[in-house]
Amino acid sequence: MENDLYTEKGHLSCTATESKTDRFTVSVKVSGEVGNFLFAKADVEVGGEIQHEVTTGYVTTGDMTVPARTIMYCDRGTVRDKFAAHYTDTNCSSSGCAAPVRHNFTITSPVTKRWWFHSERI
C-alpha cells in the first residue's frame, strides 16, 4: 500500500488462504457361502468402493498501520527459527571443585508460517 498523504495514517490488511484436499478410497469385500435348491453350495463375493474427499484450510489476516509518506508491503512465508544457547556446570567433590565447563547447543523450531511487513519512505 502506498500512503502518499502528508499527515494521514493508512491501514493495510493482507489476507492469505490455504487449503488442502485429501482423497481416499475405501474398498469393501464380503465373501461367504450360500445354499439354494439348485446347487448344494455356491461361493458368493460382493464388493465395492467408496470414494471420499475432505478439504480443510484456514484464512489468516495481517494488519498494519501505514504512516504518512510510506509504502508498506506484506509477505507471507515459512520460517524455521534457530536459537543458540549455553549452560555452565561445575563438578564438585569433597576435595574441591573443577573448573566450570561451558556447554553450547542450538535449538531449531518446527516450521511455522509468518507475516513480514516491510516499509520504505517516499
Coordinates of N, CA, C and O in Angstrom, one line a residue, residues 75-81 83 109 112-116:
D75 N 4.3 -9.8 3.2 CA 4.6 -11.1 2.6 C 4.3 -12.1 3.6 O 4.3 -12.0 4.8
R76 N 3.9 -13.3 3.1 CA 3.6 -14.5 3.9 C 4.5 -15.6 3.5 O 4.7 -15.8 2.3
G77 N 5.1 -16.3 4.5 CA 6.0 -17.4 4.1 C 6.3 -18.3 5.3 O 5.7 -18.1 6.4
T78 N 7.2 -19.2 5.1 CA 7.5 -20.1 6.2 C 8.9 -19.8 6.8 O 9.7 -19.3 6.1
V79 N 9.1 -20.1 8.0 CA 10.3 -19.8 8.7 C 10.6 -21.0 9.7 O 9.7 -21.6 10.2
R80 N 11.9 -21.2 9.9 CA 12.3 -22.1 11.0 C 13.3 -21.4 11.8 O 14.4 -21.1 11.3
D81 N 12.9 -21.0 13.0 CA 13.8 -20.3 13.9 C 14.9 -21.2 14.5 O 14.6 -22.4 14.8
F83 N 17.9 -21.1 17.6 CA 18.4 -20.3 18.7 C 19.7 -21.0 19.2 O 19.8 -22.2 19.3
S109 N 13.3 -24.6 15.8 CA 11.9 -24.7 16.0 C 11.3 -25.5 14.8 O 11.9 -25.6 13.8
T112 N 7.1 -22.8 10.9 CA 5.9 -22.1 11.1 C 5.7 -21.1 10.0 O 6.6 -20.7 9.3
K113 N 4.5 -20.6 9.9 CA 4.1 -19.6 8.8 C 4.0 -18.3 9.5 O 3.6 -18.2 10.6
R114 N 4.5 -17.2 8.8 CA 4.6 -15.9 9.4 C 4.3 -14.8 8.4 O 4.6 -15.0 7.2
W115 N 3.8 -13.7 8.9 CA 3.7 -12.5 8.1 C 5.0 -11.6 8.3 O 5.6 -11.6 9.4
W116 N 5.5 -11.0 7.2 CA 6.5 -10.0 7.3 C 6.0 -8.7 6.7 O 5.4 -8.7 5.6

